[in-house]
Coordinates of C-alpha atoms in Angstrom, one line a residue:
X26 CA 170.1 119.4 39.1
X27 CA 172.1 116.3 37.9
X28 CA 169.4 114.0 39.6
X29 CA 166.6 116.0 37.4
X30 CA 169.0 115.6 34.2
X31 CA 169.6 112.1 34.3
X32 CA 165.8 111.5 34.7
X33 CA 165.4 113.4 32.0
X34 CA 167.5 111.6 29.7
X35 CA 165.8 108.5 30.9
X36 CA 162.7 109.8 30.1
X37 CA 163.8 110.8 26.6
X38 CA 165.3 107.7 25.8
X39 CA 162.3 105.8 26.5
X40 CA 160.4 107.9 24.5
X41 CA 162.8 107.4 21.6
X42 CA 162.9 103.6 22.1
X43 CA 159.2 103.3 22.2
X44 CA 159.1 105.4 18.9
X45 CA 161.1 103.3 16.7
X46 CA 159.7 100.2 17.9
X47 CA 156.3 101.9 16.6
X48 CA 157.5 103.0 13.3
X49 CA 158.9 99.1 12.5
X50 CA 155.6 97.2 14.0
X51 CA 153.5 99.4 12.5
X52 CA 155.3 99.3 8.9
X53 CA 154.7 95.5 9.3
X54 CA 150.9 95.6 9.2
X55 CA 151.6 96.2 5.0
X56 CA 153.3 93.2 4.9
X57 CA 151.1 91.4 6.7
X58 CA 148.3 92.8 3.9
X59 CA 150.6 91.6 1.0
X60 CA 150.8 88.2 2.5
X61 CA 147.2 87.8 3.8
X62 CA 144.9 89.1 1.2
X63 CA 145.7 86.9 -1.7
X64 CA 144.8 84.0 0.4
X65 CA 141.3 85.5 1.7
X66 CA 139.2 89.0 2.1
X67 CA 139.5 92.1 4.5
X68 CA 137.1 90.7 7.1
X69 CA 138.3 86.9 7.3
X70 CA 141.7 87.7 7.9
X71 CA 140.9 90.5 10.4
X72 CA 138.5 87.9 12.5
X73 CA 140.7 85.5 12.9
X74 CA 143.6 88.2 13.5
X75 CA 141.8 89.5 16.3
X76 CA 139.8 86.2 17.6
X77 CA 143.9 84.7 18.0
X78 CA 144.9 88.1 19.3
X79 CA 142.2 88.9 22.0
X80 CA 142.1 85.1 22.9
X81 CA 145.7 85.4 24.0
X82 CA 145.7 88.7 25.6
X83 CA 142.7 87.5 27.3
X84 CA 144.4 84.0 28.7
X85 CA 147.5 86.4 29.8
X86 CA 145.1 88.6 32.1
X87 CA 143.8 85.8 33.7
X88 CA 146.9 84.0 34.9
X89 CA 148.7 87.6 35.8
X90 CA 144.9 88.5 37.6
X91 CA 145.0 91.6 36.0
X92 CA 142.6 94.1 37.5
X93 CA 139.1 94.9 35.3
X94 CA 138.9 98.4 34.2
X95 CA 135.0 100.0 35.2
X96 CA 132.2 100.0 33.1
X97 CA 133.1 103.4 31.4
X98 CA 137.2 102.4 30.8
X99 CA 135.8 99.2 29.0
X100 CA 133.0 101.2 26.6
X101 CA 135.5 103.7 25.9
X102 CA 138.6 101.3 25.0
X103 CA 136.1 99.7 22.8
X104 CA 134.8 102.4 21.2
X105 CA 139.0 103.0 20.5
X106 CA 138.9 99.6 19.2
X107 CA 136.5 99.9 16.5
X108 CA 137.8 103.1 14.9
X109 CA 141.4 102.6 15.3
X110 CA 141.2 98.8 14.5
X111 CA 138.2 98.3 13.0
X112 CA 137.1 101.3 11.0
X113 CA 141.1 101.7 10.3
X114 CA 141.6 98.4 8.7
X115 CA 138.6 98.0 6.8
X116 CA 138.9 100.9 5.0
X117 CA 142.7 100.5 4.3
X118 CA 143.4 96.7 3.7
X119 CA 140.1 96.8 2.0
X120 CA 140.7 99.4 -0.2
X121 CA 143.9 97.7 -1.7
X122 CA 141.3 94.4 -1.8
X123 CA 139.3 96.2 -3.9
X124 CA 141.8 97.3 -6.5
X125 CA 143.3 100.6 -5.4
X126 CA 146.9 100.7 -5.5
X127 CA 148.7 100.4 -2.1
X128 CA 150.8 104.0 -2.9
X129 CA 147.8 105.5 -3.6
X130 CA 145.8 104.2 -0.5
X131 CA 149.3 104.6 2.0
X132 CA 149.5 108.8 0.3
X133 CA 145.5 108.7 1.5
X134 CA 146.5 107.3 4.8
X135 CA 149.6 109.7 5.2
X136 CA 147.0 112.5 6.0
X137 CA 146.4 111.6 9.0
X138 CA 149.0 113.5 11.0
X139 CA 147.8 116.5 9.1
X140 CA 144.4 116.2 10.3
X141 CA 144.7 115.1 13.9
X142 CA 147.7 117.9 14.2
X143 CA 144.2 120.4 13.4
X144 CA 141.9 118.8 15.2
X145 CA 144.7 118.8 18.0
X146 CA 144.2 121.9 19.1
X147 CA 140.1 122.8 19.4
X148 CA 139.8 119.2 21.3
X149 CA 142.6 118.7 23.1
X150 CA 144.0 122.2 23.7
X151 CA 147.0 121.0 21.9
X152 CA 148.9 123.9 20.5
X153 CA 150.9 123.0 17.3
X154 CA 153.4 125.7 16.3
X155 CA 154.9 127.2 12.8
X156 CA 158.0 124.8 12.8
X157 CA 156.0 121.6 13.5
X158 CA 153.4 122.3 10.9
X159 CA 156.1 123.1 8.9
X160 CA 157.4 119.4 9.5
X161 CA 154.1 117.6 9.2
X162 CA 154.1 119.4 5.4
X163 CA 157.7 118.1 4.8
X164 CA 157.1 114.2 6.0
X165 CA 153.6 114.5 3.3
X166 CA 155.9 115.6 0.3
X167 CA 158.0 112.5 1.7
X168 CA 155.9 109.8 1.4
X169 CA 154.7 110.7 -1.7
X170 CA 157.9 110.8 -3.0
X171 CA 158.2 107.4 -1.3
X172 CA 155.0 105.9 -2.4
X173 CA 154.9 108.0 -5.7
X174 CA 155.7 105.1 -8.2
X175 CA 153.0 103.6 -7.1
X176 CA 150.0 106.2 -7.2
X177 CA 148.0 105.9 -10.0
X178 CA 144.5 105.9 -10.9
X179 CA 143.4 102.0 -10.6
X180 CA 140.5 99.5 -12.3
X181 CA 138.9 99.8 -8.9
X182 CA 135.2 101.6 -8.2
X183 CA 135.1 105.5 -7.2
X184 CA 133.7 104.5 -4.0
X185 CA 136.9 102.6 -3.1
X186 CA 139.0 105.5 -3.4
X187 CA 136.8 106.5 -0.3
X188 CA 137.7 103.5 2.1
X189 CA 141.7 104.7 2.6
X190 CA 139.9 108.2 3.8
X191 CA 137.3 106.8 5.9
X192 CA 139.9 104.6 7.7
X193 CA 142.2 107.7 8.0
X194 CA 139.6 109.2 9.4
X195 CA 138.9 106.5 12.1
X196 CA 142.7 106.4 13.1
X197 CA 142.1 110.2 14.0
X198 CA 139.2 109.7 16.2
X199 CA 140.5 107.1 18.5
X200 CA 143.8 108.8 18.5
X201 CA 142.0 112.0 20.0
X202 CA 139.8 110.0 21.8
X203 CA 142.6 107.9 23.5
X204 CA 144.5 111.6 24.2
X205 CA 141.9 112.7 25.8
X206 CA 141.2 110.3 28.0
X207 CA 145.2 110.3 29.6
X208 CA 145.2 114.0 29.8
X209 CA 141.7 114.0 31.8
X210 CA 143.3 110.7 33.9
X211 CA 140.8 108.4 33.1
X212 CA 142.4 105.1 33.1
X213 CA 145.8 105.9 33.6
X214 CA 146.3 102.6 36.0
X215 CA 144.9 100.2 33.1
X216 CA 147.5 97.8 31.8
X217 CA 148.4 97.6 27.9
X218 CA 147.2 94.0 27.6
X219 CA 144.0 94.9 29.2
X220 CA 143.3 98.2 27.2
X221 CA 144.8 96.1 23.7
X222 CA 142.5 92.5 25.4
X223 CA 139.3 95.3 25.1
X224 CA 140.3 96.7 21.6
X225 CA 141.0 93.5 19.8
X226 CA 137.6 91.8 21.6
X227 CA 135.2 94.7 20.3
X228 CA 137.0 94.9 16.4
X229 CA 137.0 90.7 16.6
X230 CA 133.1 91.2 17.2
X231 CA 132.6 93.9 14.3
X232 CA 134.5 92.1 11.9
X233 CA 132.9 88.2 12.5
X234 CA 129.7 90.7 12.0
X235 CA 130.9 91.8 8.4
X236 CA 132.7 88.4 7.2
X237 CA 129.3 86.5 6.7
X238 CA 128.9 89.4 3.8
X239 CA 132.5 90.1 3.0
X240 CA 134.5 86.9 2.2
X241 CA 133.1 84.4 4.7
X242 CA 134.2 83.5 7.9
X243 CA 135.6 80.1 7.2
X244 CA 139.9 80.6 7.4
X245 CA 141.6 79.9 4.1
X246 CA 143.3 77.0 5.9
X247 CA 146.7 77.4 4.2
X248 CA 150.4 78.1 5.6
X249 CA 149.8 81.6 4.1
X250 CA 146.7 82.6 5.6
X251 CA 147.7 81.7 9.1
X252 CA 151.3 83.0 8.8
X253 CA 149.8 86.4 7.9
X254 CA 147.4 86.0 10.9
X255 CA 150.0 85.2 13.3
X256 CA 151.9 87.9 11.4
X257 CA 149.3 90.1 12.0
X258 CA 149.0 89.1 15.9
X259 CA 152.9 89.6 17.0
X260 CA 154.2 92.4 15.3
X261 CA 151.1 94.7 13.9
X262 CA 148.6 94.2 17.2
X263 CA 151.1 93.7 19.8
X264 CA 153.3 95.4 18.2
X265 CA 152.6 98.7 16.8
X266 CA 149.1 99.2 18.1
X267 CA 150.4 98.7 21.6
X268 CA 153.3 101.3 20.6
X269 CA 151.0 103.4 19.1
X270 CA 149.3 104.2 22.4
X271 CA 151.8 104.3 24.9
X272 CA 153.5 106.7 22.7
X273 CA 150.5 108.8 22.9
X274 CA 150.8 108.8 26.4
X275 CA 154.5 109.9 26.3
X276 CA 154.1 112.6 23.3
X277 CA 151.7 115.0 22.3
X278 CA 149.5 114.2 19.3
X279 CA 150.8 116.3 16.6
X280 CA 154.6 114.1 17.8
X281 CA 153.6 111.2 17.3
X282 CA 151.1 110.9 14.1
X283 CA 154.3 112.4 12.5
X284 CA 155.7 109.4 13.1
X285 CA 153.3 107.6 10.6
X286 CA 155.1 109.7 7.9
X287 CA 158.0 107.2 8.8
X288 CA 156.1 104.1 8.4
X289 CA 156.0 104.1 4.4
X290 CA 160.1 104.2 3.9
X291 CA 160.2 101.4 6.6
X292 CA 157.5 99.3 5.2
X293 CA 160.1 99.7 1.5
X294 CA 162.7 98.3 3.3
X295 CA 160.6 95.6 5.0
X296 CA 159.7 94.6 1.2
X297 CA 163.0 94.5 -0.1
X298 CA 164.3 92.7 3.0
X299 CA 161.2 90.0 2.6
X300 CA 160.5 90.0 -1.4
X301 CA 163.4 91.5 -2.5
X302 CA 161.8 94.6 -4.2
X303 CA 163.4 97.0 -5.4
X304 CA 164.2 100.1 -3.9
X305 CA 164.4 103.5 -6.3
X306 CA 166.3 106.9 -6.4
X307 CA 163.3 108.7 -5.6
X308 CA 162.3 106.6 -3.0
X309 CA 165.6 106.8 -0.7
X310 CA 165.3 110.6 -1.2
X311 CA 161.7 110.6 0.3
X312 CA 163.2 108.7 3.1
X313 CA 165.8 111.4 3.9
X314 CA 162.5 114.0 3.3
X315 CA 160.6 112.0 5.8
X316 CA 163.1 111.8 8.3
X317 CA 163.5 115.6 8.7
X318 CA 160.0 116.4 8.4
X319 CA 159.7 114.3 11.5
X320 CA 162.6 115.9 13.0
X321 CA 160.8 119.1 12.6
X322 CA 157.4 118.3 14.0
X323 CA 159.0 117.0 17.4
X324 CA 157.4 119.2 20.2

């Protein structure tokens, strides 16, 4: 019985460990966004991002001799790729490119444990109960609170205010998708860098494909631009995507796209921290909102 308790607790506090570090990697990416996009467009930055990114992954399972996933693993960790990464990105760094504000498009993006937690069940068989709905309602009235000075009605076109909903959407499909495939088995044995090497090799393909029409694919060239790639590289690929799904295969879905609803407060604290902005009333209460809506939605 002690044996099974302490295993427990170890289990527990890896989980925990592996959640923060995806709340603070993945509030990063926003950063990343404010210090990238001045300097060039959506597609640009995201080519080189993931060129860098996949180059190095790809170097790393070649001296380690990393073991090739089969033909299905790879089409399915790329198809993961492109709507997590690829679809993801485009429609939410390039919504703020296009002049919609970044509170309204992180509220738009804050949806996303909302829908998954629905689409949870019927797909995966996930069952979310009273209490955790209950939270995922909570964290939403959170971030708005969090993100609320900052939601307005921009100088951008309606079909912007689409992107932030069709990247939301994207995020939801490879998260079920990725579920899926652990509960079923499939590619259980695959290192991270080899899943993340396959992700960031399919979105650097879909992105060189848009940058010829979007931006260009020539790099800015400046200390900015490639301090927000290699920004981009460490902490928001690594980082919080390769958070993102090993906490999916610790946690239920519902768990951890709550977490998202944490990523807003952190990204204010990231921008006082790096530009000294400041941080409101309202906002530090949405914090405390967010926290226990999170606490709630815990399975």
């Amino acid at each position: 019985m002690e044996r099974g308790t302490f295993m427990s607790a170890g289990i527990g506090k890896r989980r925990h460990l592996t959640e923060a570090g995806f709340v603070v990697m993945w509030s990063s990416g926003f950063i990343g966004a404010s210090l990238g996009t001045p300097e060039a467009g959506t597609p640009t930055l995201m080519v080189w991002r993931f060129l860098l990114a996949a180059g190095l992954l790809l170097v790393g399972i070649l001296l380690l001799r990393r073991r090739w996933p089969g033909l299905r693993e790879i089409a399915v960790q790329g198809v993961v790729g492109l709507l997590a990464q690829g679809v993801y990105l485009t429609g939410v760094v390039g919504a703020v490119e296009f002049g919609v504000t970044a509170g309204t498009t992180a509220l738009i993006a804050a949806l996303q444990p909302l829908l998954a937690a629905a689409l949870a069940g019927p797909v995966l068989g996930e069952r979310v109960d009273r209490r955790q709905w209950a939270g995922l309602a909570v964290g939403l009235v959170g971030v708005a609170l969090v993100v609320g000075g900052d939601v307005r009605v921009a100088e951008a076109p309606l079909w912007a205010y689409a992107m932030p909903f069709a990247g939301m959407a994207g995020l939801v499909a490879a998260t079920l998708v990725e579920r899926r495939e652990y509960l079923r088995g499939s590619g259980l044995e695959t290192p991270m860098d080899v899943v993340l090497g396959i992700q960031c090799t399919a979105s650097a393909l879909l992105f060189a494909a848009l940058a010829p029409f979007w931006g260009g694919l020539q790099p800015a060239g400046g200390l900015l631009f490639w301090g927000a790639v290699a920004w981009f590289v460490v902490f928001s690929t690594f980082g919080g995507y390769g958070f993102y799904w090993l906490n999916l295969k610790l946690s239920s879905v519902a768990r951890v796209s709550s977490l998202i609803y944490l990523t807003p407060p952190t990204t204010m604290v990231w921008a006082y921290l790096m530009f000294g902005e400041r941080v409101g009333l309202l906002a530090v209460v949405g914090l405390v909102i967010c926290f226990g809506g999170v606490l709630l939605a815990r399975d």
